mmCIF file of C-alpha atoms in Angstrom:
data_model
loop_
_atom_site.group_PDB
_atom_site.id
_atom_site.type_symbol
_atom_site.label_atom_id
_atom_site.label_comp_id
_atom_site.label_asym_id
_atom_site.label_seq_id
_atom_site.Cartn_x
_atom_site.Cartn_y
_atom_site.Cartn_z
ATOM 1 C CA MET A 1139 -33.030 39.578 -18.439
ATOM 2 C CA GLU A 1140 -31.759 37.348 -16.025
ATOM 3 C CA SER A 1141 -28.528 36.896 -14.495
ATOM 4 C CA GLN A 1142 -26.890 33.015 -14.862
ATOM 5 C CA VAL A 1143 -25.442 31.781 -11.564
ATOM 6 C CA THR A 1144 -21.801 30.200 -12.336
ATOM 7 C CA ARG A 1145 -20.836 27.451 -9.501
ATOM 8 C CA SER A 1146 -17.037 27.308 -8.822
ATOM 9 C CA GLU A 1147 -17.249 24.597 -6.367
ATOM 10 C CA PRO A 1148 -18.776 21.674 -7.254
ATOM 11 C CA VAL A 1149 -21.985 20.400 -5.888
ATOM 12 C CA LYS A 1150 -22.090 17.456 -3.151
ATOM 13 C CA GLU A 1151 -24.679 15.089 -3.852
ATOM 14 C CA PRO A 1152 -26.211 14.085 -1.413
ATOM 15 C CA ILE A 1153 -25.692 9.924 1.057
ATOM 16 C CA ASP A 1154 -29.207 8.140 -0.030
ATOM 17 C CA LEU A 1155 -28.301 5.687 4.106
ATOM 18 C CA GLY A 1156 -31.877 3.695 3.077
ATOM 19 C CA HIS A 1157 -29.178 1.658 -0.056
ATOM 20 C CA LEU A 1158 -27.092 -0.458 1.213
ATOM 21 C CA VAL A 1159 -24.482 -3.058 -0.989
ATOM 22 C CA ARG A 1160 -21.964 -5.576 0.220
ATOM 23 C CA ILE A 1161 -18.296 -4.635 -0.864
ATOM 24 C CA HIS A 1162 -15.181 -6.136 0.421
ATOM 25 C CA ILE A 1163 -12.423 -4.220 1.901
ATOM 26 C CA ASP A 1164 -8.977 -6.003 2.709
ATOM 27 C CA ARG A 1165 -10.762 -9.345 2.649
ATOM 28 C CA GLU A 1166 -13.202 -8.611 5.332
ATOM 29 C CA VAL A 1167 -17.434 -7.919 4.339
ATOM 30 C CA TYR A 1168 -19.155 -4.867 4.644
ATOM 31 C CA GLU A 1169 -22.669 -2.735 4.039
ATOM 32 C CA SER A 1170 -22.028 0.681 2.454
ATOM 33 C CA PRO A 1171 -24.291 3.027 1.784
ATOM 34 C CA ASN A 1172 -24.624 3.866 -1.554
ATOM 35 C CA PRO A 1173 -23.204 5.521 -3.204
ATOM 36 C CA THR A 1174 -20.873 6.900 -0.234
ATOM 37 C CA THR A 1175 -17.792 9.067 -0.211
ATOM 38 C CA GLY A 1176 -13.948 8.262 -0.047
ATOM 39 C CA GLU A 1177 -13.856 9.326 3.537
ATOM 40 C CA ALA A 1178 -16.974 7.251 4.438
ATOM 41 C CA LEU A 1179 -14.911 3.965 3.045
ATOM 42 C CA TYR A 1180 -11.725 4.703 4.887
ATOM 43 C CA LYS A 1181 -13.821 5.255 8.291
ATOM 44 C CA LEU A 1182 -15.908 1.836 7.550
ATOM 45 C CA ALA A 1183 -12.238 -0.207 7.111
ATOM 46 C CA HIS A 1184 -10.245 1.788 9.758
ATOM 47 C CA ILE A 1185 -8.193 2.291 7.341
ATOM 48 C CA PRO A 1186 -4.708 4.294 8.833
ATOM 49 C CA ALA A 1187 -3.969 7.290 7.955
ATOM 50 C CA HIS A 1188 -0.258 6.602 6.548
ATOM 51 C CA ARG A 1189 -2.292 3.950 4.646
ATOM 52 C CA GLU A 1190 -4.780 4.711 0.870
ATOM 53 C CA LEU A 1191 -7.810 2.919 0.140
ATOM 54 C CA PHE A 1192 -7.184 1.138 -3.331
ATOM 55 C CA ARG A 1193 -10.827 -0.209 -5.579
ATOM 56 C CA GLU A 1194 -9.835 -3.051 -7.635
ATOM 57 C CA VAL A 1195 -10.621 -3.189 -11.845
ATOM 58 C CA GLY A 1196 -9.712 -5.910 -13.874
ATOM 59 C CA GLY A 1197 -7.201 -6.409 -16.459
ATOM 60 C CA ASP A 1198 -4.245 -4.633 -16.974
ATOM 61 C CA HIS A 1199 -5.722 -1.457 -15.451
ATOM 62 C CA GLU A 1200 -4.135 0.100 -12.733
ATOM 63 C CA ASP A 1201 -5.951 0.054 -9.483
ATOM 64 C CA PRO A 1202 -7.348 3.749 -8.416
ATOM 65 C CA VAL A 1203 -7.095 5.103 -5.450
ATOM 66 C CA VAL A 1204 -10.551 6.000 -3.459
ATOM 67 C CA PRO A 1205 -9.403 10.180 -2.238
ATOM 68 C CA ARG A 1206 -9.992 10.813 1.435
ATOM 69 C CA ASP A 1207 -12.245 13.172 1.114
ATOM 70 C CA ALA A 1208 -16.085 13.878 0.107
ATOM 71 C CA THR A 1209 -15.873 12.496 -2.993
ATOM 72 C CA VAL A 1210 -18.860 10.288 -4.341
ATOM 73 C CA ILE A 1211 -18.056 7.143 -4.566
ATOM 74 C CA ARG A 1212 -20.554 4.882 -6.400
ATOM 75 C CA LEU A 1213 -20.575 0.960 -5.794
ATOM 76 C CA LYS A 1214 -21.092 -2.526 -6.997
ATOM 77 C CA LEU A 1215 -22.433 -5.325 -5.377
ATOM 78 C CA ASP A 1216 -19.311 -7.363 -4.229
ATOM 79 C CA ASP A 1217 -16.833 -4.458 -4.801
ATOM 80 C CA HIS A 1218 -13.686 -5.506 -3.535
ATOM 81 C CA PHE A 1219 -10.867 -2.567 -1.821
ATOM 82 C CA TYR A 1220 -7.532 -2.651 -0.377
ATOM 83 C CA SER A 1221 -5.942 -1.003 1.870
ATOM 84 C CA GLU A 1222 -2.537 -2.666 1.487
ATOM 85 C CA LYS A 1223 -0.310 -2.773 -1.563
ATOM 86 C CA THR A 1224 2.135 -6.225 -1.605
ATOM 87 C CA VAL A 1225 5.529 -6.302 -3.220
ATOM 88 C CA THR A 1226 7.419 -8.928 -3.489
ATOM 89 C CA ILE A 1227 10.400 -8.208 -2.981
ATOM 90 C CA LEU A 1228 13.421 -11.038 -2.784
ATOM 91 C CA VAL A 1229 16.609 -10.633 -0.287
ATOM 92 C CA ASN A 1230 19.714 -13.213 -0.504
ATOM 93 C CA GLY A 1231 16.920 -15.203 -3.078
ATOM 94 C CA GLU A 1232 13.717 -16.258 -1.179
ATOM 95 C CA PRO A 1233 11.273 -14.146 -1.940
ATOM 96 C CA TYR A 1234 8.807 -12.087 1.039
ATOM 97 C CA GLU A 1235 5.575 -10.068 0.612
ATOM 98 C CA GLU A 1236 5.557 -6.562 2.130
ATOM 99 C CA THR A 1237 2.508 -4.396 2.625
ATOM 100 C CA GLU A 1238 5.032 -1.237 3.527
ATOM 101 C CA THR A 1239 6.616 1.425 0.939
ATOM 102 C CA ARG A 1240 9.918 1.501 2.237
ATOM 103 C CA ILE A 1241 12.401 -1.300 4.262
ATOM 104 C CA SER A 1242 15.346 -0.606 6.950
ATOM 105 C CA PHE A 1243 18.936 -2.275 7.081
ATOM 106 C CA GLU A 1244 17.371 -3.611 10.178
ATOM 107 C CA GLN A 1245 14.118 -5.016 8.612
ATOM 108 C CA VAL A 1246 16.099 -6.343 5.589
ATOM 109 C CA VAL A 1247 18.765 -8.131 7.733
ATOM 110 C CA LYS A 1248 15.855 -9.366 9.990
ATOM 111 C CA LEU A 1249 14.938 -11.130 6.409
ATOM 112 C CA ALA A 1250 18.210 -12.113 4.764
ATOM 113 C CA TYR A 1251 19.132 -13.784 8.765
ATOM 114 C CA PRO A 1252 15.923 -14.568 11.671
ATOM 115 C CA ILE A 1253 18.887 -16.639 14.162
ATOM 116 C CA PRO A 1254 22.174 -13.704 13.440
ATOM 117 C CA PRO A 1255 25.587 -16.365 12.615
ATOM 118 C CA SER A 1256 27.802 -16.726 15.168
ATOM 119 C CA GLY A 1257 30.763 -14.810 15.328
ATOM 120 C CA THR A 1258 31.764 -12.120 17.767
ATOM 121 C CA CYS A 1259 31.724 -9.068 16.040
ATOM 122 C CA ILE A 1260 29.451 -9.390 12.436
ATOM 123 C CA GLU A 1261 28.702 -6.986 10.436
ATOM 124 C CA PHE A 1262 26.436 -7.383 7.582
ATOM 125 C CA THR A 1263 26.874 -5.115 3.993
ATOM 126 C CA VAL A 1264 23.138 -4.794 2.397
ATOM 127 C CA THR A 1265 23.228 -4.285 -1.013
ATOM 128 C CA TYR A 1266 20.323 -3.550 -3.647
ATOM 129 C CA ARG A 1267 19.243 -3.598 -7.411
ATOM 130 C CA ASN A 1268 15.555 -3.171 -9.503
ATOM 131 C CA GLY A 1269 14.822 -1.269 -7.215
ATOM 132 C CA PRO A 1270 12.403 1.891 -8.222
ATOM 133 C CA PRO A 1271 13.811 4.713 -10.347
ATOM 134 C CA ALA A 1272 15.239 7.296 -7.956
ATOM 135 C CA SER A 1273 17.887 4.885 -6.602
ATOM 136 C CA PRO A 1274 17.778 1.636 -8.523
ATOM 137 C CA LYS A 1275 20.237 0.326 -6.756
ATOM 138 C CA GLY A 1276 22.879 1.038 -4.349
ATOM 139 C CA THR A 1277 24.116 0.275 -0.482
ATOM 140 C CA LEU A 1278 21.807 0.154 2.801
ATOM 141 C CA THR A 1279 23.290 0.940 5.980
ATOM 142 C CA ALA A 1280 22.469 0.677 8.838
ATOM 143 C CA GLY A 1281 19.423 3.742 10.701
ATOM 144 C CA HIS A 1282 18.640 4.440 7.161
ATOM 145 C CA SER A 1283 15.642 2.630 4.820
ATOM 146 C CA VAL A 1284 14.964 2.691 0.949
ATOM 147 C CA LYS A 1285 11.631 2.762 -0.811
ATOM 148 C CA ILE A 1286 10.592 -0.874 -1.882
ATOM 149 C CA LYS A 1287 8.997 -1.596 -5.983
ATOM 150 C CA ASN A 1288 8.107 -4.584 -6.985
ATOM 151 C CA ARG A 1289 10.629 -7.511 -7.370
ATOM 152 C CA MET A 1290 13.197 -5.228 -5.971
ATOM 153 C CA ILE A 1291 16.813 -7.872 -5.176
ATOM 154 C CA PHE A 1292 18.518 -7.375 -1.625
ATOM 155 C CA ASP A 1293 21.757 -9.028 -0.741
ATOM 156 C CA VAL A 1294 22.743 -9.366 2.538
ATOM 157 C CA THR A 1295 26.579 -10.669 3.363
ATOM 158 C CA PRO A 1296 27.584 -10.929 6.730
ATOM 159 C CA THR A 1297 31.384 -10.676 8.142
ATOM 160 C CA ASP A 1298 33.410 -11.404 11.182
ATOM 161 C CA ARG A 1299 34.974 -8.761 12.247
ATOM 162 C CA SER A 1300 36.389 -10.108 15.098
#
C-alpha cells in the first residue's frame, strides 16, 4: 500500500523570467516578469516599507493590497498599481489631497495658515469631525496627530493671546 504525502506549506510556483509584461506603478511604466511576486513588485518600484501597494480594480470594488511577500501575482498587460491612496480632507473649507494615513496638529495649521496671521502671540485651536470610527470627532493639540479618512473636516481657529 502506498502512503500519501501531505504538504503543510503552499507550493511556490517558479517565476519565468522570459515573459515580460508592461505594468504601471504610481503612473510610471515598468516591465515585470509574469507571473511575479508581491515582494518583487515592491522592489521594482522602490516602494518604501511604510507604504502598501494596491492593485487597481474596476467598478465599486475595493482595490486589494498586494502582499509584500512571495505570494504569486499574475499580471495582465497594462495592469495599474499604486502605493499612495489619496484622500481629500477639508481644512477651513478648502480641500487638500493627502497620501499619509495621519496628520499632525502642525501640518493642519500650516495648511490653514501657510503665512501665520500677524499678532504677538497667536495660538491655534484645531477641531475635527467626520473622522474614522475610532475617533470621529475631537480636538487636535500641538505635538499630536490623528488618523485621517476621506472627507474628514478640520476647523483651525487662530486666537491672539497678547
